[in-house]
Amino acid sequence: MNDTKDVVERKEELQERRPDVPVVPPAVDIYENDDEILLYADMPGVEKDGINVNIDNGRLTLSGTRRMEASGAANWEEFGEVEYRRVFSVPQTIDMDKVNAELKDGVLRLHLPKSEAAKPKQIEIKTA
Amino acid sequence: MRTRISEFDRLFGSMDLLRNRMNRLFADFDRLYGGDLQGMWREDYPPTNLYDFGDRLEIRAMVPGLNREDLNVKIQGNYLEINGTRKSDAPEGYEAHRVERPTATFSRSFTLPCDVDADRVEAHMKNGMLTLIMPKPEAAKPKQIAIS
């Protein structure tokens, strides 16, 4: 009888991680052509220093934190400090060394160039 | 009799478990969609914060991907209107795999807590945030009253 009791009354052991700022996924657009994959992510209010792009083992982690300076008395506040974070799987054909990013108007643009081997090639047909 | 009680115990136990699961689900949902909705289907786009500094009001609006030309700000007395268009910035010659960032025309108006001096309003854009610094006219500024 004690066994059954243990099973049903087992407490939830997974501790919820409570970060000091809420974590939300940013809205992204993903484009691709023969040369690269291009990723746009909306990160309004995030400074360049607050952005982290990490590629590890085929996983691309994008994160950026918006900090708000202390200011006057708030009449209303519809947004606050936030961490934008999102994880993507990237194909092995990306040339990791040439990945570059730019930040403009609160939009992060991440260029993921394809390695030479992965680019489509035109095959020339020779006449015999 | 003992077995009956343990049956009930088990029943309630599993109901507790279900309730915990549901609570977790709702909390996850709130975190995902509650805190920072950016979609333009919301009527109150762009999201704004309004601060009162005593001698001026400051409004901050979240407008990622927009630049100066895309935005229009109108102020009259204590009425403020922000409207604009978010155009698509899709690159040419690329195939789109995922498009989540909205493109739309928006307009939002506010009633400010007091009149502002429209001639001295400053507007700045940085990192996809619009900041409007709106000085209050002399009459609306807080005054120090000397006690005699």
PDB file of N, CA, C and O in Angstrom, chain A residues 4-5 8-9 12 16 24-25 27-33 36 38 40 42 44-47 66 68 71-79 84 86 105-107 109, chain B residues 9-10 17 24 31-32 36 38 47-53 60 62 64-66 86 89-91 93-101 108 110 113 126-129:
ATOM      1  N   THR A   4       1.997   2.361  -3.564  1.00  0.00           N
ATOM      2  CA  THR A   4       1.082   3.155  -4.394  1.00  0.00           C
ATOM      3  C   THR A   4       1.067   4.607  -3.945  1.00  0.00           C
ATOM      4  O   THR A   4       1.069   5.525  -4.736  1.00  0.00           O
ATOM      5  N   LYS A   5       1.064   4.787  -2.636  1.00  0.00           N
ATOM      6  CA  LYS A   5       1.021   6.137  -2.090  1.00  0.00           C
ATOM      7  C   LYS A   5       2.225   6.951  -2.588  1.00  0.00           C
ATOM      8  O   LYS A   5       2.081   8.089  -2.999  1.00  0.00           O
ATOM      9  N   VAL A   8       1.653   8.068  -6.307  1.00  0.00           N
ATOM     10  CA  VAL A   8       0.730   9.165  -6.611  1.00  0.00           C
ATOM     11  C   VAL A   8       1.103  10.458  -5.925  1.00  0.00           C
ATOM     12  O   VAL A   8       0.805  11.531  -6.423  1.00  0.00           O
ATOM     13  N   GLU A   9       1.767  10.383  -4.809  1.00  0.00           N
ATOM     14  CA  GLU A   9       2.047  11.633  -4.093  1.00  0.00           C
ATOM     15  C   GLU A   9       3.441  12.161  -4.361  1.00  0.00           C
ATOM     16  O   GLU A   9       3.900  13.058  -3.672  1.00  0.00           O
ATOM     17  N   GLU A  12       6.474  17.110  -7.573  1.00  0.00           N
ATOM     18  CA  GLU A  12       7.128  17.505  -8.817  1.00  0.00           C
ATOM     19  C   GLU A  12       8.549  17.931  -8.485  1.00  0.00           C
ATOM     20  O   GLU A  12       8.771  18.858  -7.706  1.00  0.00           O
ATOM     21  N   GLU A  16      11.440  24.813 -11.445  1.00  0.00           N
ATOM     22  CA  GLU A  16      11.258  25.812 -12.491  1.00  0.00           C
ATOM     23  C   GLU A  16      12.409  26.806 -12.403  1.00  0.00           C
ATOM     24  O   GLU A  16      12.728  27.307 -11.330  1.00  0.00           O
ATOM     25  N   VAL A  24      11.714  35.559 -23.812  1.00  0.00           N
ATOM     26  CA  VAL A  24      10.723  35.387 -24.882  1.00  0.00           C
ATOM     27  C   VAL A  24      11.457  35.107 -26.192  1.00  0.00           C
ATOM     28  O   VAL A  24      12.573  35.574 -26.389  1.00  0.00           O
ATOM     29  N   PRO A  25      10.829  34.339 -27.065  1.00  0.00           N
ATOM     30  CA  PRO A  25      11.453  34.119 -28.370  1.00  0.00           C
ATOM     31  C   PRO A  25      11.207  35.309 -29.277  1.00  0.00           C
ATOM     32  O   PRO A  25      10.093  35.825 -29.330  1.00  0.00           O
ATOM     33  N   ALA A  27      10.658  37.314 -32.853  1.00  0.00           N
ATOM     34  CA  ALA A  27      10.105  36.977 -34.161  1.00  0.00           C
ATOM     35  C   ALA A  27      11.252  36.950 -35.162  1.00  0.00           C
ATOM     36  O   ALA A  27      12.092  37.841 -35.161  1.00  0.00           O
ATOM     37  N   VAL A  28      11.307  35.926 -35.995  1.00  0.00           N
ATOM     38  CA  VAL A  28      12.404  35.821 -36.964  1.00  0.00           C
ATOM     39  C   VAL A  28      11.883  35.562 -38.371  1.00  0.00           C
ATOM     40  O   VAL A  28      10.820  34.998 -38.562  1.00  0.00           O
ATOM     41  N   ASP A  29      12.677  36.027 -39.334  1.00  0.00           N
ATOM     42  CA  ASP A  29      12.467  35.668 -40.737  1.00  0.00           C
ATOM     43  C   ASP A  29      13.712  34.894 -41.156  1.00  0.00           C
ATOM     44  O   ASP A  29      14.810  35.274 -40.779  1.00  0.00           O
ATOM     45  N   ILE A  30      13.528  33.848 -41.951  1.00  0.00           N
ATOM     46  CA  ILE A  30      14.685  33.091 -42.437  1.00  0.00           C
ATOM     47  C   ILE A  30      14.632  33.016 -43.960  1.00  0.00           C
ATOM     48  O   ILE A  30      13.614  32.624 -44.531  1.00  0.00           O
ATOM     49  N   TYR A  31      15.714  33.447 -44.576  1.00  0.00           N
ATOM     50  CA  TYR A  31      15.810  33.423 -46.031  1.00  0.00           C
ATOM     51  C   TYR A  31      17.025  32.612 -46.441  1.00  0.00           C
ATOM     52  O   TYR A  31      17.972  32.472 -45.682  1.00  0.00           O
ATOM     53  N   GLU A  32      16.971  32.099 -47.667  1.00  0.00           N
ATOM     54  CA  GLU A  32      18.104  31.312 -48.151  1.00  0.00           C
ATOM     55  C   GLU A  32      18.303  31.550 -49.638  1.00  0.00           C
ATOM     56  O   GLU A  32      17.330  31.663 -50.386  1.00  0.00           O
ATOM     57  N   ASN A  33      19.555  31.667 -50.048  1.00  0.00           N
ATOM     58  CA  ASN A  33      19.867  31.585 -51.481  1.00  0.00           C
ATOM     59  C   ASN A  33      21.026  30.618 -51.650  1.00  0.00           C
ATOM     60  O   ASN A  33      21.377  29.887 -50.718  1.00  0.00           O
ATOM     61  N   GLU A  36      24.043  31.667 -49.022  1.00  0.00           N
ATOM     62  CA  GLU A  36      23.965  31.780 -47.571  1.00  0.00           C
ATOM     63  C   GLU A  36      22.534  31.624 -47.071  1.00  0.00           C
ATOM     64  O   GLU A  36      21.576  31.665 -47.844  1.00  0.00           O
ATOM     65  N   LEU A  38      20.105  33.567 -44.394  1.00  0.00           N
ATOM     66  CA  LEU A  38      20.030  34.894 -43.796  1.00  0.00           C
ATOM     67  C   LEU A  38      18.905  34.900 -42.775  1.00  0.00           C
ATOM     68  O   LEU A  38      17.783  34.498 -43.086  1.00  0.00           O
ATOM     69  N   TYR A  40      16.788  37.142 -39.899  1.00  0.00           N
ATOM     70  CA  TYR A  40      16.455  38.442 -39.321  1.00  0.00           C
ATOM     71  C   TYR A  40      15.714  38.187 -38.012  1.00  0.00           C
ATOM     72  O   TYR A  40      14.777  37.396 -37.991  1.00  0.00           O
ATOM     73  N   ASP A  42      13.854  40.297 -34.682  1.00  0.00           N
ATOM     74  CA  ASP A  42      13.451  41.563 -34.062  1.00  0.00           C
ATOM     75  C   ASP A  42      13.907  41.587 -32.610  1.00  0.00           C
ATOM     76  O   ASP A  42      13.464  40.778 -31.803  1.00  0.00           O
ATOM     77  N   PRO A  44      14.086  44.762 -30.414  1.00  0.00           N
ATOM     78  CA  PRO A  44      14.056  46.197 -30.144  1.00  0.00           C
ATOM     79  C   PRO A  44      14.631  46.532 -28.765  1.00  0.00           C
ATOM     80  O   PRO A  44      14.364  45.832 -27.797  1.00  0.00           O
ATOM     81  N   GLY A  45      15.429  47.572 -28.730  1.00  0.00           N
ATOM     82  CA  GLY A  45      15.963  48.046 -27.463  1.00  0.00           C
ATOM     83  C   GLY A  45      17.180  47.293 -26.966  1.00  0.00           C
ATOM     84  O   GLY A  45      17.709  47.609 -25.907  1.00  0.00           O
ATOM     85  N   VAL A  46      17.646  46.308 -27.727  1.00  0.00           N
ATOM     86  CA  VAL A  46      18.818  45.545 -27.298  1.00  0.00           C
ATOM     87  C   VAL A  46      20.068  46.219 -27.856  1.00  0.00           C
ATOM     88  O   VAL A  46      20.135  46.539 -29.032  1.00  0.00           O
ATOM     89  N   GLU A  47      21.042  46.461 -26.967  1.00  0.00           N
ATOM     90  CA  GLU A  47      22.304  47.062 -27.393  1.00  0.00           C
ATOM     91  C   GLU A  47      23.185  45.998 -28.033  1.00  0.00           C
ATOM     92  O   GLU A  47      23.010  44.804 -27.770  1.00  0.00           O
ATOM     93  N   ARG A  66      17.371  43.142 -23.293  1.00  0.00           N
ATOM     94  CA  ARG A  66      17.020  44.560 -23.298  1.00  0.00           C
ATOM     95  C   ARG A  66      17.036  45.052 -21.860  1.00  0.00           C
ATOM     96  O   ARG A  66      16.324  44.548 -21.013  1.00  0.00           O
ATOM     97  N   MET A  68      16.630  48.397 -19.310  1.00  0.00           N
ATOM     98  CA  MET A  68      15.990  49.708 -19.285  1.00  0.00           C
ATOM     99  C   MET A  68      16.628  50.517 -18.161  1.00  0.00           C
ATOM    100  O   MET A  68      16.751  50.036 -17.041  1.00  0.00           O
ATOM    101  N   SER A  71      14.138  55.472 -14.683  1.00  0.00           N
ATOM    102  CA  SER A  71      13.664  56.771 -15.155  1.00  0.00           C
ATOM    103  C   SER A  71      12.550  57.286 -14.253  1.00  0.00           C
ATOM    104  O   SER A  71      12.323  56.757 -13.175  1.00  0.00           O
ATOM    105  N   GLY A  72      11.865  58.327 -14.738  1.00  0.00           N
ATOM    106  CA  GLY A  72      10.865  59.014 -13.925  1.00  0.00           C
ATOM    107  C   GLY A  72       9.696  58.139 -13.527  1.00  0.00           C
ATOM    108  O   GLY A  72       9.705  56.927 -13.729  1.00  0.00           O
ATOM    109  N   ALA A  73       8.671  58.746 -12.989  1.00  0.00           N
ATOM    110  CA  ALA A  73       7.487  58.007 -12.558  1.00  0.00           C
ATOM    111  C   ALA A  73       6.753  57.481 -13.782  1.00  0.00           C
ATOM    112  O   ALA A  73       6.482  58.220 -14.714  1.00  0.00           O
ATOM    113  N   ALA A  74       6.470  56.192 -13.767  1.00  0.00           N
ATOM    114  CA  ALA A  74       5.828  55.590 -14.934  1.00  0.00           C
ATOM    115  C   ALA A  74       4.323  55.795 -14.874  1.00  0.00           C
ATOM    116  O   ALA A  74       3.683  55.448 -13.884  1.00  0.00           O
ATOM    117  N   ASN A  75       3.758  56.413 -15.908  1.00  0.00           N
ATOM    118  CA  ASN A  75       2.298  56.507 -16.010  1.00  0.00           C
ATOM    119  C   ASN A  75       1.717  55.192 -16.525  1.00  0.00           C
ATOM    120  O   ASN A  75       0.673  54.765 -16.089  1.00  0.00           O
ATOM    121  N   TRP A  76       2.394  54.620 -17.503  1.00  0.00           N
ATOM    122  CA  TRP A  76       2.067  53.260 -17.908  1.00  0.00           C
ATOM    123  C   TRP A  76       3.303  52.613 -18.511  1.00  0.00           C
ATOM    124  O   TRP A  76       4.179  53.293 -19.020  1.00  0.00           O
ATOM    125  N   GLU A  77       3.365  51.291 -18.404  1.00  0.00           N
ATOM    126  CA  GLU A  77       4.486  50.532 -18.946  1.00  0.00           C
ATOM    127  C   GLU A  77       3.944  49.295 -19.633  1.00  0.00           C
ATOM    128  O   GLU A  77       3.327  48.455 -18.995  1.00  0.00           O
ATOM    129  N   GLU A  78       4.164  49.205 -20.920  1.00  0.00           N
ATOM    130  CA  GLU A  78       3.657  48.043 -21.661  1.00  0.00           C
ATOM    131  C   GLU A  78       4.766  47.064 -22.023  1.00  0.00           C
ATOM    132  O   GLU A  78       4.504  45.995 -22.520  1.00  0.00           O
ATOM    133  N   PHE A  79       6.018  47.484 -21.808  1.00  0.00           N
ATOM    134  CA  PHE A  79       7.109  46.529 -22.006  1.00  0.00           C
ATOM    135  C   PHE A  79       8.179  46.822 -20.987  1.00  0.00           C
ATOM    136  O   PHE A  79       8.190  47.894 -20.376  1.00  0.00           O
ATOM    137  N   TYR A  84      15.544  38.133 -25.135  1.00  0.00           N
ATOM    138  CA  TYR A  84      15.106  37.428 -26.327  1.00  0.00           C
ATOM    139  C   TYR A  84      16.025  36.233 -26.504  1.00  0.00           C
ATOM    140  O   TYR A  84      17.239  36.392 -26.512  1.00  0.00           O
ATOM    141  N   ARG A  86      16.386  32.313 -28.606  1.00  0.00           N
ATOM    142  CA  ARG A  86      15.835  31.290 -29.485  1.00  0.00           C
ATOM    143  C   ARG A  86      16.955  30.389 -29.974  1.00  0.00           C
ATOM    144  O   ARG A  86      18.072  30.860 -30.188  1.00  0.00           O
ATOM    145  N   ASP A 105      18.490  49.260 -36.369  1.00  0.00           N
ATOM    146  CA  ASP A 105      17.105  49.590 -36.007  1.00  0.00           C
ATOM    147  C   ASP A 105      16.443  48.492 -35.178  1.00  0.00           C
ATOM    148  O   ASP A 105      15.258  48.194 -35.357  1.00  0.00           O
ATOM    149  N   GLY A 106      17.208  47.881 -34.294  1.00  0.00           N
ATOM    150  CA  GLY A 106      16.619  46.844 -33.436  1.00  0.00           C
ATOM    151  C   GLY A 106      16.376  45.514 -34.131  1.00  0.00           C
ATOM    152  O   GLY A 106      15.673  44.671 -33.601  1.00  0.00           O
ATOM    153  N   VAL A 107      16.946  45.357 -35.314  1.00  0.00           N
ATOM    154  CA  VAL A 107      16.811  44.085 -36.033  1.00  0.00           C
ATOM    155  C   VAL A 107      18.199  43.471 -36.194  1.00  0.00           C
ATOM    156  O   VAL A 107      19.113  44.132 -36.692  1.00  0.00           O
ATOM    157  N   ARG A 109      20.632  41.000 -38.047  1.00  0.00           N
ATOM    158  CA  ARG A 109      20.729  40.263 -39.312  1.00  0.00           C
ATOM    159  C   ARG A 109      21.929  39.353 -39.235  1.00  0.00           C
ATOM    160  O   ARG A 109      23.051  39.815 -39.096  1.00  0.00           O
TER     161      ARG A 109
ATOM    162  N   ASP B   9      -7.557   8.239  -1.656  1.00  0.00           N
ATOM    163  CA  ASP B   9      -6.290   8.950  -1.538  1.00  0.00           C
ATOM    164  C   ASP B   9      -5.596   9.007  -2.895  1.00  0.00           C
ATOM    165  O   ASP B   9      -5.117  10.051  -3.340  1.00  0.00           O
ATOM    166  N   ARG B  10      -5.622   7.852  -3.558  1.00  0.00           N
ATOM    167  CA  ARG B  10      -4.948   7.770  -4.838  1.00  0.00           C
ATOM    168  C   ARG B  10      -5.644   8.647  -5.880  1.00  0.00           C
ATOM    169  O   ARG B  10      -5.003   9.328  -6.670  1.00  0.00           O
ATOM    170  N   LEU B  17      -1.904  15.956  -9.197  1.00  0.00           N
ATOM    171  CA  LEU B  17      -0.851  15.884 -10.195  1.00  0.00           C
ATOM    172  C   LEU B  17      -1.299  16.562 -11.482  1.00  0.00           C
ATOM    173  O   LEU B  17      -0.572  17.344 -12.084  1.00  0.00           O
ATOM    174  N   ARG B  24       1.367  24.435 -14.773  1.00  0.00           N
ATOM    175  CA  ARG B  24       2.644  24.641 -15.454  1.00  0.00           C
ATOM    176  C   ARG B  24       2.426  25.023 -16.897  1.00  0.00           C
ATOM    177  O   ARG B  24       3.093  25.900 -17.441  1.00  0.00           O
ATOM    178  N   ARG B  31       4.182  32.973 -20.370  1.00  0.00           N
ATOM    179  CA  ARG B  31       5.530  33.447 -20.591  1.00  0.00           C
ATOM    180  C   ARG B  31       5.806  33.624 -22.075  1.00  0.00           C
ATOM    181  O   ARG B  31       6.457  34.551 -22.494  1.00  0.00           O
ATOM    182  N   LEU B  32       5.281  32.681 -22.860  1.00  0.00           N
ATOM    183  CA  LEU B  32       5.535  32.731 -24.297  1.00  0.00           C
ATOM    184  C   LEU B  32       4.803  33.882 -24.968  1.00  0.00           C
ATOM    185  O   LEU B  32       5.342  34.581 -25.795  1.00  0.00           O
ATOM    186  N   ASP B  36       5.438  39.778 -24.169  1.00  0.00           N
ATOM    187  CA  ASP B  36       6.080  40.635 -25.144  1.00  0.00           C
ATOM    188  C   ASP B  36       5.501  40.414 -26.529  1.00  0.00           C
ATOM    189  O   ASP B  36       6.228  40.251 -27.489  1.00  0.00           O
ATOM    190  N   GLN B  38       4.451  40.924 -30.009  1.00  0.00           N
ATOM    191  CA  GLN B  38       4.905  41.937 -30.939  1.00  0.00           C
ATOM    192  C   GLN B  38       4.009  42.024 -32.152  1.00  0.00           C
ATOM    193  O   GLN B  38       4.178  42.889 -32.985  1.00  0.00           O
ATOM    194  N   PRO B  47       3.753  49.034 -28.743  1.00  0.00           N
ATOM    195  CA  PRO B  47       3.737  49.091 -27.282  1.00  0.00           C
ATOM    196  C   PRO B  47       4.547  50.296 -26.803  1.00  0.00           C
ATOM    197  O   PRO B  47       5.593  50.598 -27.371  1.00  0.00           O
ATOM    198  N   THR B  48       4.055  50.972 -25.786  1.00  0.00           N
ATOM    199  CA  THR B  48       4.740  52.175 -25.309  1.00  0.00           C
ATOM    200  C   THR B  48       4.859  52.191 -23.787  1.00  0.00           C
ATOM    201  O   THR B  48       4.098  51.526 -23.088  1.00  0.00           O
ATOM    202  N   ASN B  49       5.811  52.970 -23.314  1.00  0.00           N
ATOM    203  CA  ASN B  49       5.930  53.297 -21.892  1.00  0.00           C
ATOM    204  C   ASN B  49       5.859  54.810 -21.784  1.00  0.00           C
ATOM    205  O   ASN B  49       6.439  55.512 -22.608  1.00  0.00           O
ATOM    206  N   LEU B  50       5.155  55.307 -20.765  1.00  0.00           N
ATOM    207  CA  LEU B  50       5.118  56.751 -20.554  1.00  0.00           C
ATOM    208  C   LEU B  50       5.683  57.083 -19.174  1.00  0.00           C
ATOM    209  O   LEU B  50       5.269  56.510 -18.172  1.00  0.00           O
ATOM    210  N   TYR B  51       6.647  57.993 -19.151  1.00  0.00           N
ATOM    211  CA  TYR B  51       7.274  58.394 -17.897  1.00  0.00           C
ATOM    212  C   TYR B  51       7.068  59.888 -17.679  1.00  0.00           C
ATOM    213  O   TYR B  51       7.104  60.671 -18.615  1.00  0.00           O
ATOM    214  N   ASP B  52       6.890  60.243 -16.434  1.00  0.00           N
ATOM    215  CA  ASP B  52       6.730  61.645 -16.051  1.00  0.00           C
ATOM    216  C   ASP B  52       7.963  62.078 -15.264  1.00  0.00           C
ATOM    217  O   ASP B  52       8.308  61.472 -14.250  1.00  0.00           O
ATOM    218  N   PHE B  53       8.672  63.090 -15.770  1.00  0.00           N
ATOM    219  CA  PHE B  53       9.885  63.568 -15.099  1.00  0.00           C
ATOM    220  C   PHE B  53       9.653  64.899 -14.392  1.00  0.00           C
ATOM    221  O   PHE B  53      10.596  65.605 -14.090  1.00  0.00           O
ATOM    222  N   ARG B  60       8.280  56.090 -24.705  1.00  0.00           N
ATOM    223  CA  ARG B  60       9.160  55.188 -25.453  1.00  0.00           C
ATOM    224  C   ARG B  60       8.300  54.164 -26.151  1.00  0.00           C
ATOM    225  O   ARG B  60       7.408  53.588 -25.532  1.00  0.00           O
ATOM    226  N   MET B  62       8.217  50.788 -28.919  1.00  0.00           N
ATOM    227  CA  MET B  62       9.005  49.701 -29.478  1.00  0.00           C
ATOM    228  C   MET B  62       8.657  49.557 -30.961  1.00  0.00           C
ATOM    229  O   MET B  62       7.573  49.105 -31.295  1.00  0.00           O
ATOM    230  N   PRO B  64      10.697  48.025 -33.862  1.00  0.00           N
ATOM    231  CA  PRO B  64      11.858  47.411 -34.514  1.00  0.00           C
ATOM    232  C   PRO B  64      11.736  47.443 -36.031  1.00  0.00           C
ATOM    233  O   PRO B  64      10.646  47.268 -36.577  1.00  0.00           O
ATOM    234  N   GLY B  65      12.860  47.675 -36.692  1.00  0.00           N
ATOM    235  CA  GLY B  65      12.889  47.619 -38.151  1.00  0.00           C
ATOM    236  C   GLY B  65      12.375  48.876 -38.827  1.00  0.00           C
ATOM    237  O   GLY B  65      12.350  48.939 -40.046  1.00  0.00           O
ATOM    238  N   LEU B  66      11.947  49.871 -38.056  1.00  0.00           N
ATOM    239  CA  LEU B  66      11.462  51.110 -38.667  1.00  0.00           C
ATOM    240  C   LEU B  66      12.541  52.175 -38.585  1.00  0.00           C
ATOM    241  O   LEU B  66      13.325  52.203 -37.639  1.00  0.00           O
ATOM    242  N   ARG B  86       5.245  49.579 -41.477  1.00  0.00           N
ATOM    243  CA  ARG B  86       6.396  48.696 -41.427  1.00  0.00           C
ATOM    244  C   ARG B  86       6.441  47.930 -42.737  1.00  0.00           C
ATOM    245  O   ARG B  86       5.576  47.117 -43.012  1.00  0.00           O
ATOM    246  N   ASP B  89      11.299  43.945 -45.393  1.00  0.00           N
ATOM    247  CA  ASP B  89      12.708  44.155 -45.710  1.00  0.00           C
ATOM    248  C   ASP B  89      13.316  42.868 -46.265  1.00  0.00           C
ATOM    249  O   ASP B  89      14.506  42.613 -46.128  1.00  0.00           O
ATOM    250  N   ALA B  90      12.465  42.056 -46.893  1.00  0.00           N
ATOM    251  CA  ALA B  90      12.941  40.793 -47.453  1.00  0.00           C
ATOM    252  C   ALA B  90      13.992  41.052 -48.532  1.00  0.00           C
ATOM    253  O   ALA B  90      13.801  41.909 -49.386  1.00  0.00           O
ATOM    254  N   PRO B  91      15.111  40.345 -48.468  1.00  0.00           N
ATOM    255  CA  PRO B  91      16.166  40.562 -49.462  1.00  0.00           C
ATOM    256  C   PRO B  91      15.747  39.984 -50.819  1.00  0.00           C
ATOM    257  O   PRO B  91      14.976  39.035 -50.889  1.00  0.00           O
ATOM    258  N   GLY B  93      16.051  37.946 -54.257  1.00  0.00           N
ATOM    259  CA  GLY B  93      16.696  36.732 -54.745  1.00  0.00           C
ATOM    260  C   GLY B  93      16.870  35.653 -53.695  1.00  0.00           C
ATOM    261  O   GLY B  93      17.679  34.749 -53.868  1.00  0.00           O
ATOM    262  N   TYR B  94      16.163  35.784 -52.592  1.00  0.00           N
ATOM    263  CA  TYR B  94      16.241  34.761 -51.549  1.00  0.00           C
ATOM    264  C   TYR B  94      14.908  34.026 -51.471  1.00  0.00           C
ATOM    265  O   TYR B  94      13.856  34.600 -51.739  1.00  0.00           O
ATOM    266  N   GLU B  95      14.997  32.774 -51.062  1.00  0.00           N
ATOM    267  CA  GLU B  95      13.782  31.997 -50.842  1.00  0.00           C
ATOM    268  C   GLU B  95      13.427  32.123 -49.359  1.00  0.00           C
ATOM    269  O   GLU B  95      14.295  31.969 -48.509  1.00  0.00           O
ATOM    270  N   ALA B  96      12.167  32.439 -49.071  1.00  0.00           N
ATOM    271  CA  ALA B  96      11.764  32.624 -47.672  1.00  0.00           C
ATOM    272  C   ALA B  96      11.362  31.297 -47.050  1.00  0.00           C
ATOM    273  O   ALA B  96      10.541  30.573 -47.594  1.00  0.00           O
ATOM    274  N   HIS B  97      11.993  30.966 -45.914  1.00  0.00           N
ATOM    275  CA  HIS B  97      11.628  29.740 -45.210  1.00  0.00           C
ATOM    276  C   HIS B  97      10.643  30.016 -44.095  1.00  0.00           C
ATOM    277  O   HIS B  97       9.846  29.180 -43.724  1.00  0.00           O
ATOM    278  N   ARG B  98      10.774  31.202 -43.518  1.00  0.00           N
ATOM    279  CA  ARG B  98       9.949  31.524 -42.363  1.00  0.00           C
ATOM    280  C   ARG B  98       9.801  33.029 -42.295  1.00  0.00           C
ATOM    281  O   ARG B  98      10.801  33.745 -42.386  1.00  0.00           O
ATOM    282  N   VAL B  99       8.579  33.503 -42.188  1.00  0.00           N
ATOM    283  CA  VAL B  99       8.354  34.947 -42.079  1.00  0.00           C
ATOM    284  C   VAL B  99       7.428  35.188 -40.897  1.00  0.00           C
ATOM    285  O   VAL B  99       6.228  34.940 -40.972  1.00  0.00           O
ATOM    286  N   GLU B 100       7.999  35.630 -39.793  1.00  0.00           N
ATOM    287  CA  GLU B 100       7.202  35.881 -38.586  1.00  0.00           C
ATOM    288  C   GLU B 100       7.082  37.364 -38.306  1.00  0.00           C
ATOM    289  O   GLU B 100       6.174  37.794 -37.610  1.00  0.00           O
ATOM    290  N   ARG B 101       8.035  38.129 -38.821  1.00  0.00           N
ATOM    291  CA  ARG B 101       8.045  39.555 -38.520  1.00  0.00           C
ATOM    292  C   ARG B 101       6.978  40.232 -39.350  1.00  0.00           C
ATOM    293  O   ARG B 101       6.963  40.106 -40.566  1.00  0.00           O
ATOM    294  N   ARG B 108      -1.760  54.719 -33.633  1.00  0.00           N
ATOM    295  CA  ARG B 108      -2.184  54.650 -32.241  1.00  0.00           C
ATOM    296  C   ARG B 108      -2.232  56.052 -31.673  1.00  0.00           C
ATOM    297  O   ARG B 108      -1.337  56.865 -31.951  1.00  0.00           O
ATOM    298  N   PHE B 110      -2.952  58.614 -28.149  1.00  0.00           N
ATOM    299  CA  PHE B 110      -2.883  58.642 -26.693  1.00  0.00           C
ATOM    300  C   PHE B 110      -3.433  59.964 -26.175  1.00  0.00           C
ATOM    301  O   PHE B 110      -3.300  60.988 -26.838  1.00  0.00           O
ATOM    302  N   PRO B 113      -1.310  62.793 -19.874  1.00  0.00           N
ATOM    303  CA  PRO B 113      -1.865  63.285 -18.602  1.00  0.00           C
ATOM    304  C   PRO B 113      -1.893  64.813 -18.501  1.00  0.00           C
ATOM    305  O   PRO B 113      -2.588  65.359 -17.648  1.00  0.00           O
ATOM    306  N   LYS B 126      16.594  54.886 -31.681  1.00  0.00           N
ATOM    307  CA  LYS B 126      17.804  54.117 -31.395  1.00  0.00           C
ATOM    308  C   LYS B 126      17.440  52.661 -31.177  1.00  0.00           C
ATOM    309  O   LYS B 126      16.514  52.362 -30.404  1.00  0.00           O
ATOM    310  N   ASN B 127      18.146  51.779 -31.838  1.00  0.00           N
ATOM    311  CA  ASN B 127      17.931  50.340 -31.676  1.00  0.00           C
ATOM    312  C   ASN B 127      16.463  49.925 -31.783  1.00  0.00           C
ATOM    313  O   ASN B 127      15.999  49.077 -31.027  1.00  0.00           O
ATOM    314  N   GLY B 128      15.755  50.533 -32.696  1.00  0.00           N
ATOM    315  CA  GLY B 128      14.354  50.148 -32.863  1.00  0.00           C
ATOM    316  C   GLY B 128      13.422  50.681 -31.790  1.00  0.00           C
ATOM    317  O   GLY B 128      12.325  50.182 -31.618  1.00  0.00           O
ATOM    318  N   MET B 129      13.884  51.693 -31.049  1.00  0.00           N
ATOM    319  CA  MET B 129      13.049  52.329 -30.036  1.00  0.00           C
ATOM    320  C   MET B 129      12.888  53.805 -30.382  1.00  0.00           C
ATOM    321  O   MET B 129      13.872  54.487 -30.663  1.00  0.00           O
TER     322      MET B 129
END
